[in-house]
């Protein structure tokens, strides 16, 4: 299964641990979509940070995704919901680590 | 050695603050509902006035520090108590003891909460509280009448009121800090994360589940909350002359939770 598929699955299942394991030790996640609603972008760094960050987001239902479509080995479209604010988003694995993990994941409005 | 007043010093963060200050050789007066040097209910005007009068009688030459730590959680089930103790119990006491702090160039530290950065505060109520120091503003009683209309059986309402009081406290500290410092009195606030205290020990199961959603990076991989002494050590530092350059600061002492959830908010 491709990394982008595993990423989407983890997001859909709201599984912060599974999500965190996709990232390299220096991996980062940046989501610029909240800026469209006047909020700062989301940023999480490192597997442990990504686990804790999304544990909070998922448990309080601050964030979830629906209707994902994988369009390549590195990209997926989905609807992202930020505290009730819906946005069409595109997630892109911009860089892989040499061990094949996600080094840099960027999500932007689509 | 100095004279320090600590509220809520019978346990938790306040208790550790008292212990550390006493171990440093200071004279410390614990103000709390029970098991204290001065037993008083800081949720009431009478209780606050009693403490203010007593401290003036005991230390007419001034005090070196005031640590306003007394408070209840959002899960206590009493919304009026959250407002009257968490906010007025700190702000009105600090105003009432300001002259004694000024006499010795003292310092004040108020305990807020790292939840202030998580967007649950009610801005309307924060404004009402912060403007309540003016003559034309709503009185404490009037604000409590507003609060008593809310649903106190709803945990999220309790949490929102709790965060509101802590946000208002932090903003009050920032607002008065320049003027106070110009009069020789520094004032700062600490914003603790979830701490293992008598307050958190009595929380409901659902409230404890909510705590788990606020990870503490320094305790990653465990279910442990912050230790009270982690917070108390910072309070003792801030109230001491070592922190002479720190004023009007909201210092997050949460093991990195705020940085985790709000890394993009540098200021």
Tab-separated table of C-alpha atoms in Angstrom:
chain	number	residue	atom	x	y	z
A	1	UNK	CA	0.000	0.000	0.000
A	2	UNK	CA	1.368	3.409	-0.924
A	3	UNK	CA	2.271	5.930	1.748
A	4	UNK	CA	-0.384	8.338	0.531
A	5	UNK	CA	-3.026	5.615	0.872
A	6	UNK	CA	-1.806	4.795	4.391
A	7	UNK	CA	-1.871	8.500	5.192
A	8	UNK	CA	-5.462	8.843	3.986
A	9	UNK	CA	-6.525	5.699	5.845
A	10	UNK	CA	-4.994	6.926	9.090
A	11	UNK	CA	-6.729	10.270	8.670
A	12	UNK	CA	-10.086	8.676	7.900
A	13	UNK	CA	-9.763	6.349	10.891
A	14	UNK	CA	-8.523	9.185	13.093
A	15	UNK	CA	-5.583	7.035	14.143
A	16	UNK	CA	-2.830	9.338	15.346
A	17	UNK	CA	-0.396	6.509	16.080
A	18	UNK	CA	-0.691	4.976	12.620
A	19	UNK	CA	-0.342	8.428	11.093
A	20	UNK	CA	2.780	9.228	13.083
A	21	UNK	CA	4.505	6.010	12.009
A	22	UNK	CA	4.421	7.145	8.382
A	23	UNK	CA	6.768	10.031	9.119
A	24	UNK	CA	10.549	10.012	9.409
A	25	UNK	CA	12.208	11.103	12.676
A	26	UNK	CA	12.593	14.599	11.217
A	27	UNK	CA	9.382	14.464	9.227
A	28	UNK	CA	7.007	17.409	9.192
A	29	UNK	CA	3.354	18.053	8.454
A	30	UNK	CA	2.113	21.469	7.327
A	31	UNK	CA	-1.498	22.293	6.517
A	32	UNK	CA	-2.140	25.742	5.042
A	33	UNK	CA	-5.919	25.355	4.699
A	34	UNK	CA	-6.832	27.020	8.024
A	35	UNK	CA	-5.275	30.256	6.733
A	36	UNK	CA	-8.297	30.628	4.442
A	37	UNK	CA	-10.439	31.061	7.538
A	38	UNK	CA	-8.003	33.471	9.155
A	39	UNK	CA	-6.313	30.886	11.383
A	40	UNK	CA	-2.619	29.988	11.459
A	41	UNK	CA	-1.514	26.982	9.453
A	42	UNK	CA	-1.205	23.681	11.279
A	43	UNK	CA	2.313	22.418	11.861
A	44	UNK	CA	3.550	19.267	13.532
A	45	UNK	CA	7.087	17.933	13.622
A	46	UNK	CA	8.492	14.462	14.252
A	47	UNK	CA	6.507	11.220	14.752
A	48	UNK	CA	5.893	11.810	18.454
A	49	UNK	CA	4.801	15.395	17.864
A	50	UNK	CA	2.526	14.317	15.023
A	51	UNK	CA	1.018	11.585	17.213
A	52	UNK	CA	0.293	13.994	20.068
A	53	UNK	CA	-0.924	16.777	17.791
A	54	UNK	CA	-3.433	14.608	15.979
A	55	UNK	CA	-4.483	12.786	19.135
A	56	UNK	CA	-5.702	16.155	20.320
A	57	UNK	CA	-7.256	17.085	16.986
A	58	UNK	CA	-9.044	13.773	16.532
A	59	UNK	CA	-10.285	13.361	20.084
A	60	UNK	CA	-11.862	16.767	20.234
A	61	UNK	CA	-13.059	16.382	16.634
A	62	UNK	CA	-11.327	19.618	15.753
A	63	UNK	CA	-10.227	17.976	12.544
A	64	UNK	CA	-11.344	15.161	10.270
A	65	UNK	CA	-11.399	14.325	6.587
A	66	UNK	CA	-14.008	12.788	4.297
A	67	UNK	CA	-14.395	11.723	0.663
A	68	UNK	CA	-10.741	11.165	-0.120
A	69	UNK	CA	-9.506	10.460	-3.630
A	70	UNK	CA	-5.994	9.220	-4.305
A	71	UNK	CA	-4.742	10.780	-7.524
A	72	UNK	CA	-1.095	9.650	-7.563
A	73	UNK	CA	1.578	8.030	-5.403
A	74	UNK	CA	2.133	11.339	-3.689
A	75	UNK	CA	-1.180	13.180	-3.759
A	76	UNK	CA	-4.749	12.886	-2.530
A	77	UNK	CA	-7.759	15.141	-2.564
A	78	UNK	CA	-10.163	15.205	0.356
A	79	UNK	CA	-12.621	17.367	2.193
A	80	UNK	CA	-11.080	18.575	5.434
A	81	UNK	CA	-13.159	19.843	8.326
A	82	UNK	CA	-11.485	22.271	10.709
A	83	UNK	CA	-13.688	22.953	13.726
A	84	UNK	CA	-16.723	22.710	11.474
A	85	UNK	CA	-15.169	24.714	8.613
A	86	UNK	CA	-15.190	22.567	5.437
A	87	UNK	CA	-12.514	22.875	2.785
A	88	UNK	CA	-11.471	20.994	-0.311
A	89	UNK	CA	-7.807	20.143	0.210
A	90	UNK	CA	-4.973	18.472	-1.596
A	91	UNK	CA	-2.312	16.634	0.394
A	92	UNK	CA	1.095	16.193	-1.186
A	93	UNK	CA	4.065	14.188	-0.025
A	94	UNK	CA	6.715	16.634	-1.087
A	95	UNK	CA	9.724	14.697	0.128
A	96	UNK	CA	10.536	11.129	1.175
A	97	UNK	CA	13.267	10.117	3.589
A	98	UNK	CA	15.936	7.747	2.366
A	99	UNK	CA	14.147	5.051	4.389
A	100	UNK	CA	10.959	5.633	2.415
A	101	UNK	CA	9.041	7.523	5.100
A	102	UNK	CA	7.332	10.873	4.727
A	103	UNK	CA	9.867	13.659	5.192
A	104	UNK	CA	7.609	16.556	4.290
A	105	UNK	CA	3.834	16.535	3.863
A	106	UNK	CA	2.031	19.675	2.727
A	107	UNK	CA	-1.723	20.225	2.579
A	108	UNK	CA	-3.114	23.188	0.636
A	109	UNK	CA	-6.569	24.390	-0.410
A	110	UNK	CA	-7.630	22.700	-3.635
B	1	UNK	CA	14.423	36.759	53.707
B	2	UNK	CA	11.080	37.922	52.385
B	3	UNK	CA	7.411	37.800	53.245
B	4	UNK	CA	5.205	35.962	50.768
B	5	UNK	CA	1.448	35.411	50.583
B	6	UNK	CA	0.273	32.313	48.733
B	7	UNK	CA	-3.396	31.589	48.102
B	8	UNK	CA	-4.565	28.043	47.638
B	9	UNK	CA	-1.484	26.905	49.506
B	10	UNK	CA	-3.007	23.924	51.298
B	11	UNK	CA	-2.334	21.570	48.416
B	12	UNK	CA	-1.410	21.175	44.775
B	13	UNK	CA	0.612	23.890	43.065
B	14	UNK	CA	0.031	26.353	45.892
B	15	UNK	CA	1.140	23.803	48.469
B	16	UNK	CA	4.392	23.165	46.638
B	17	UNK	CA	4.915	26.908	46.253
B	18	UNK	CA	4.572	27.359	50.014
B	19	UNK	CA	6.946	24.454	50.637
B	20	UNK	CA	9.656	25.726	48.284
B	21	UNK	CA	9.480	29.293	49.590
B	22	UNK	CA	9.654	28.097	53.200
B	23	UNK	CA	12.602	25.844	52.372
B	24	UNK	CA	14.329	28.939	51.028
B	25	UNK	CA	13.852	30.525	54.458
B	26	UNK	CA	11.069	32.952	53.642
B	27	UNK	CA	8.118	33.783	55.844
B	28	UNK	CA	5.096	32.434	54.012
B	29	UNK	CA	1.433	32.944	54.772
B	30	UNK	CA	-0.879	30.364	53.288
B	31	UNK	CA	-4.388	31.627	52.539
B	32	UNK	CA	-6.888	28.895	51.831
B	33	UNK	CA	-10.350	27.659	52.694
B	34	UNK	CA	-8.991	25.270	55.328
B	35	UNK	CA	-5.735	23.986	56.827
B	36	UNK	CA	-4.188	27.417	56.241
B	37	UNK	CA	-2.516	30.247	58.159
B	38	UNK	CA	-5.473	32.401	57.205
B	39	UNK	CA	-8.638	30.441	56.542
B	40	UNK	CA	-10.925	32.431	54.283
B	41	UNK	CA	-13.253	32.003	51.367
B	42	UNK	CA	-11.733	34.038	48.558
B	43	UNK	CA	-14.843	33.495	46.461
B	44	UNK	CA	-16.605	36.069	48.624
B	45	UNK	CA	-16.025	39.789	49.114
B	46	UNK	CA	-16.097	39.248	52.883
B	47	UNK	CA	-13.406	36.593	52.664
B	48	UNK	CA	-11.185	38.715	50.464
B	49	UNK	CA	-11.640	41.774	52.684
B	50	UNK	CA	-10.764	39.690	55.736
B	51	UNK	CA	-7.540	38.522	54.129
B	52	UNK	CA	-6.619	42.006	52.952
B	53	UNK	CA	-7.208	43.458	56.435
B	54	UNK	CA	-5.360	40.640	58.188
B	55	UNK	CA	-2.298	40.873	55.942
B	56	UNK	CA	-2.204	44.642	56.446
B	57	UNK	CA	-2.275	44.127	60.217
B	58	UNK	CA	0.417	41.469	60.142
B	59	UNK	CA	2.787	43.108	57.661
B	60	UNK	CA	2.276	46.898	57.735
B	61	UNK	CA	5.767	47.417	56.289
B	62	UNK	CA	4.912	45.519	53.136
B	63	UNK	CA	5.207	42.130	51.512
B	64	UNK	CA	7.695	40.791	48.986
B	65	UNK	CA	5.423	38.596	46.982
B	66	UNK	CA	1.888	37.475	46.310
B	67	UNK	CA	1.089	34.199	44.537
B	68	UNK	CA	-2.591	34.021	43.576
B	69	UNK	CA	-3.152	30.351	43.048
B	70	UNK	CA	-6.526	29.510	44.583
B	71	UNK	CA	-8.994	28.190	42.058
B	72	UNK	CA	-11.407	25.449	41.033
B	73	UNK	CA	-11.684	23.428	37.841
B	74	UNK	CA	-14.347	23.724	35.180
B	75	UNK	CA	-15.688	20.379	36.326
B	76	UNK	CA	-16.542	21.575	39.844
B	77	UNK	CA	-20.210	21.956	38.907
B	78	UNK	CA	-20.560	25.471	40.278
B	79	UNK	CA	-20.178	28.104	37.563
B	80	UNK	CA	-20.515	31.050	39.943
B	81	UNK	CA	-17.748	29.640	42.121
B	82	UNK	CA	-15.467	29.317	39.094
B	83	UNK	CA	-15.911	33.018	38.344
B	84	UNK	CA	-15.880	34.386	41.879
B	85	UNK	CA	-12.877	32.379	43.060
B	86	UNK	CA	-10.747	32.030	39.934
B	87	UNK	CA	-11.105	35.618	38.768
B	88	UNK	CA	-12.214	37.877	41.604
B	89	UNK	CA	-10.366	35.826	44.197
B	90	UNK	CA	-7.128	36.731	42.457
B	91	UNK	CA	-7.748	40.163	40.951
B	92	UNK	CA	-9.481	41.782	43.913
B	93	UNK	CA	-7.003	40.329	46.375
B	94	UNK	CA	-4.056	41.553	44.299
B	95	UNK	CA	-5.577	45.040	44.097
B	96	UNK	CA	-6.179	44.974	47.843
B	97	UNK	CA	-2.582	44.043	48.620
B	98	UNK	CA	-0.962	46.208	45.949
B	99	UNK	CA	0.025	48.922	48.435
B	100	UNK	CA	1.913	46.369	50.532
B	101	UNK	CA	3.710	45.035	47.457
B	102	UNK	CA	4.610	48.576	46.474
B	103	UNK	CA	6.171	49.284	49.860
B	104	UNK	CA	8.780	46.582	49.331
B	105	UNK	CA	9.052	46.592	45.530
B	106	UNK	CA	7.439	43.201	45.529
B	107	UNK	CA	6.090	40.954	42.850
B	108	UNK	CA	2.863	39.151	42.033
B	109	UNK	CA	2.328	35.883	40.175
B	110	UNK	CA	-1.142	34.788	39.124
B	111	UNK	CA	-1.958	31.237	38.072
B	112	UNK	CA	-3.772	31.085	34.752
B	113	UNK	CA	-3.972	28.004	32.497
B	114	UNK	CA	-2.570	26.822	29.199
B	115	UNK	CA	-6.173	26.290	28.068
B	116	UNK	CA	-6.318	30.028	27.350
B	117	UNK	CA	-4.726	29.362	23.959
B	118	UNK	CA	-7.247	26.752	22.884
B	119	UNK	CA	-10.115	29.003	21.863
B	120	UNK	CA	-12.736	27.936	24.408
B	121	UNK	CA	-12.964	31.243	26.272
B	122	UNK	CA	-16.125	33.337	25.885
B	123	UNK	CA	-14.911	36.733	24.618
B	124	UNK	CA	-18.055	38.491	25.838
B	125	UNK	CA	-17.568	37.267	29.378
B	126	UNK	CA	-13.844	37.960	29.283
B	127	UNK	CA	-14.672	41.567	28.420
B	128	UNK	CA	-17.257	41.823	31.180
B	129	UNK	CA	-14.749	40.512	33.709
B	130	UNK	CA	-11.872	42.681	32.583
B	131	UNK	CA	-13.976	45.825	32.571
B	132	UNK	CA	-15.388	45.018	35.978
B	133	UNK	CA	-12.663	47.106	37.612
B	134	UNK	CA	-14.264	50.292	36.332
B	135	UNK	CA	-17.056	52.142	38.119
B	136	UNK	CA	-19.488	51.944	35.216
B	137	UNK	CA	-18.980	48.225	34.662
B	138	UNK	CA	-21.177	45.405	35.809
B	139	UNK	CA	-20.614	44.398	39.410
B	140	UNK	CA	-19.393	40.984	40.438
B	141	UNK	CA	-22.926	40.175	41.550
B	142	UNK	CA	-24.361	41.204	38.169
B	143	UNK	CA	-21.861	39.055	36.290
B	144	UNK	CA	-22.609	36.104	38.557
B	145	UNK	CA	-26.296	36.512	37.752
B	146	UNK	CA	-25.449	36.177	34.073
B	147	UNK	CA	-23.358	33.104	34.722
B	148	UNK	CA	-25.985	31.352	36.827
B	149	UNK	CA	-28.254	31.240	33.791
B	150	UNK	CA	-25.841	28.915	32.010
B	151	UNK	CA	-26.195	25.136	32.122
B	152	UNK	CA	-23.940	24.037	34.980
B	153	UNK	CA	-24.586	20.363	34.266
B	154	UNK	CA	-22.847	20.661	30.892
B	155	UNK	CA	-19.153	19.900	31.238
B	156	UNK	CA	-18.217	21.919	28.159
B	157	UNK	CA	-19.986	24.953	29.629
B	158	UNK	CA	-18.025	24.526	32.852
B	159	UNK	CA	-14.815	24.243	30.882
B	160	UNK	CA	-15.662	27.325	28.850
B	161	UNK	CA	-16.322	29.381	31.986
B	162	UNK	CA	-13.101	28.084	33.530
B	163	UNK	CA	-11.087	29.048	30.438
B	164	UNK	CA	-12.870	32.403	30.367
B	165	UNK	CA	-11.765	33.224	33.914
B	166	UNK	CA	-8.190	32.140	33.202
B	167	UNK	CA	-8.073	34.122	29.954
B	168	UNK	CA	-9.452	37.182	31.713
B	169	UNK	CA	-6.846	36.754	34.453
B	170	UNK	CA	-4.006	36.633	31.936
B	171	UNK	CA	-5.306	39.686	30.079
B	172	UNK	CA	-5.776	41.569	33.333
B	173	UNK	CA	-2.164	40.819	34.236
B	174	UNK	CA	-0.964	42.100	30.860
B	175	UNK	CA	-3.094	45.220	31.139
B	176	UNK	CA	-1.950	46.313	34.585
B	177	UNK	CA	1.650	45.135	34.275
B	178	UNK	CA	3.157	48.327	32.851
B	179	UNK	CA	1.572	50.591	35.423
B	180	UNK	CA	2.387	48.256	38.269
B	181	UNK	CA	6.006	47.936	37.144
B	182	UNK	CA	6.291	51.709	36.932
B	183	UNK	CA	5.300	51.653	40.599
B	184	UNK	CA	7.926	49.059	41.397
B	185	UNK	CA	5.684	45.988	41.401
B	186	UNK	CA	6.172	43.285	38.792
B	187	UNK	CA	3.268	41.035	37.861
B	188	UNK	CA	3.305	37.897	35.737
B	189	UNK	CA	1.187	34.843	35.158
B	190	UNK	CA	1.936	31.175	34.722
B	191	UNK	CA	-0.183	29.054	32.400
B	192	UNK	CA	0.125	25.472	33.656
B	193	UNK	CA	-0.854	22.402	31.733
B	194	UNK	CA	-2.755	19.560	33.326
B	195	UNK	CA	-1.284	19.072	36.748
B	196	UNK	CA	-1.743	16.229	39.181
B	197	UNK	CA	-3.506	18.036	42.029
B	198	UNK	CA	-6.444	17.414	44.375
B	199	UNK	CA	-8.470	19.344	41.764
B	200	UNK	CA	-7.662	16.941	38.920
B	201	UNK	CA	-7.853	13.869	41.176
B	202	UNK	CA	-11.550	14.479	41.787
B	203	UNK	CA	-12.437	14.976	38.129
B	204	UNK	CA	-15.117	12.849	36.485
B	205	UNK	CA	-14.222	10.069	34.046
B	206	UNK	CA	-15.275	12.185	31.084
B	207	UNK	CA	-13.197	15.098	32.311
B	208	UNK	CA	-10.186	12.806	32.684
B	209	UNK	CA	-10.747	11.539	29.141
B	210	UNK	CA	-10.635	15.122	27.936
B	211	UNK	CA	-7.290	15.561	29.713
B	212	UNK	CA	-5.864	12.730	27.616
B	213	UNK	CA	-6.482	14.808	24.509
B	214	UNK	CA	-4.038	17.402	25.763
B	215	UNK	CA	-0.723	15.558	25.455
B	216	UNK	CA	2.204	16.673	27.575
B	217	UNK	CA	5.322	16.296	25.412
B	218	UNK	CA	7.747	15.952	28.337
B	219	UNK	CA	5.655	12.992	29.520
B	220	UNK	CA	5.238	11.424	26.067
B	221	UNK	CA	4.294	7.756	26.189
B	222	UNK	CA	2.895	7.956	29.721
B	223	UNK	CA	-0.430	8.997	31.213
B	224	UNK	CA	1.312	11.215	33.713
B	225	UNK	CA	0.180	14.774	34.322
B	226	UNK	CA	2.542	17.574	35.250
B	227	UNK	CA	3.944	17.548	38.767
B	228	UNK	CA	2.842	20.448	40.979
B	229	UNK	CA	6.483	21.269	41.719
B	230	UNK	CA	7.118	21.805	37.986
B	231	UNK	CA	4.755	24.759	38.161
B	232	UNK	CA	5.678	25.882	41.676
B	233	UNK	CA	9.371	26.167	40.768
B	234	UNK	CA	8.500	28.620	37.999
B	235	UNK	CA	6.155	30.594	40.260
B	236	UNK	CA	8.920	30.881	42.860
B	237	UNK	CA	11.331	32.044	40.180
B	238	UNK	CA	8.914	34.636	38.775
B	239	UNK	CA	8.057	36.054	42.183
B	240	UNK	CA	11.749	36.276	43.121
B	241	UNK	CA	14.189	39.100	42.370
B	242	UNK	CA	15.924	36.730	39.929
B	243	UNK	CA	13.072	37.458	37.513
B	244	UNK	CA	13.546	41.230	37.768
B	245	UNK	CA	13.446	41.599	33.986
B	246	UNK	CA	10.209	39.660	33.555
B	247	UNK	CA	6.959	41.610	33.688
B	248	UNK	CA	3.555	41.210	32.055
B	249	UNK	CA	4.533	37.765	30.888
B	250	UNK	CA	2.223	34.811	30.361
B	251	UNK	CA	4.575	31.902	30.898
B	252	UNK	CA	3.340	28.540	29.699
B	253	UNK	CA	4.496	25.818	32.091
B	254	UNK	CA	2.853	22.872	30.424
B	255	UNK	CA	5.628	20.571	29.312
B	256	UNK	CA	5.217	21.829	25.759
B	257	UNK	CA	1.483	21.285	25.148
B	258	UNK	CA	0.871	24.805	23.913
B	259	UNK	CA	3.889	24.690	21.604
B	260	UNK	CA	2.650	21.358	20.271
B	261	UNK	CA	-0.847	22.607	19.500
B	262	UNK	CA	-0.022	26.190	18.564
B	263	UNK	CA	3.514	26.128	17.181
B	264	UNK	CA	2.660	28.840	14.639
B	265	UNK	CA	1.673	31.332	17.327
B	266	UNK	CA	5.041	32.749	18.240
B	267	UNK	CA	3.471	35.836	19.733
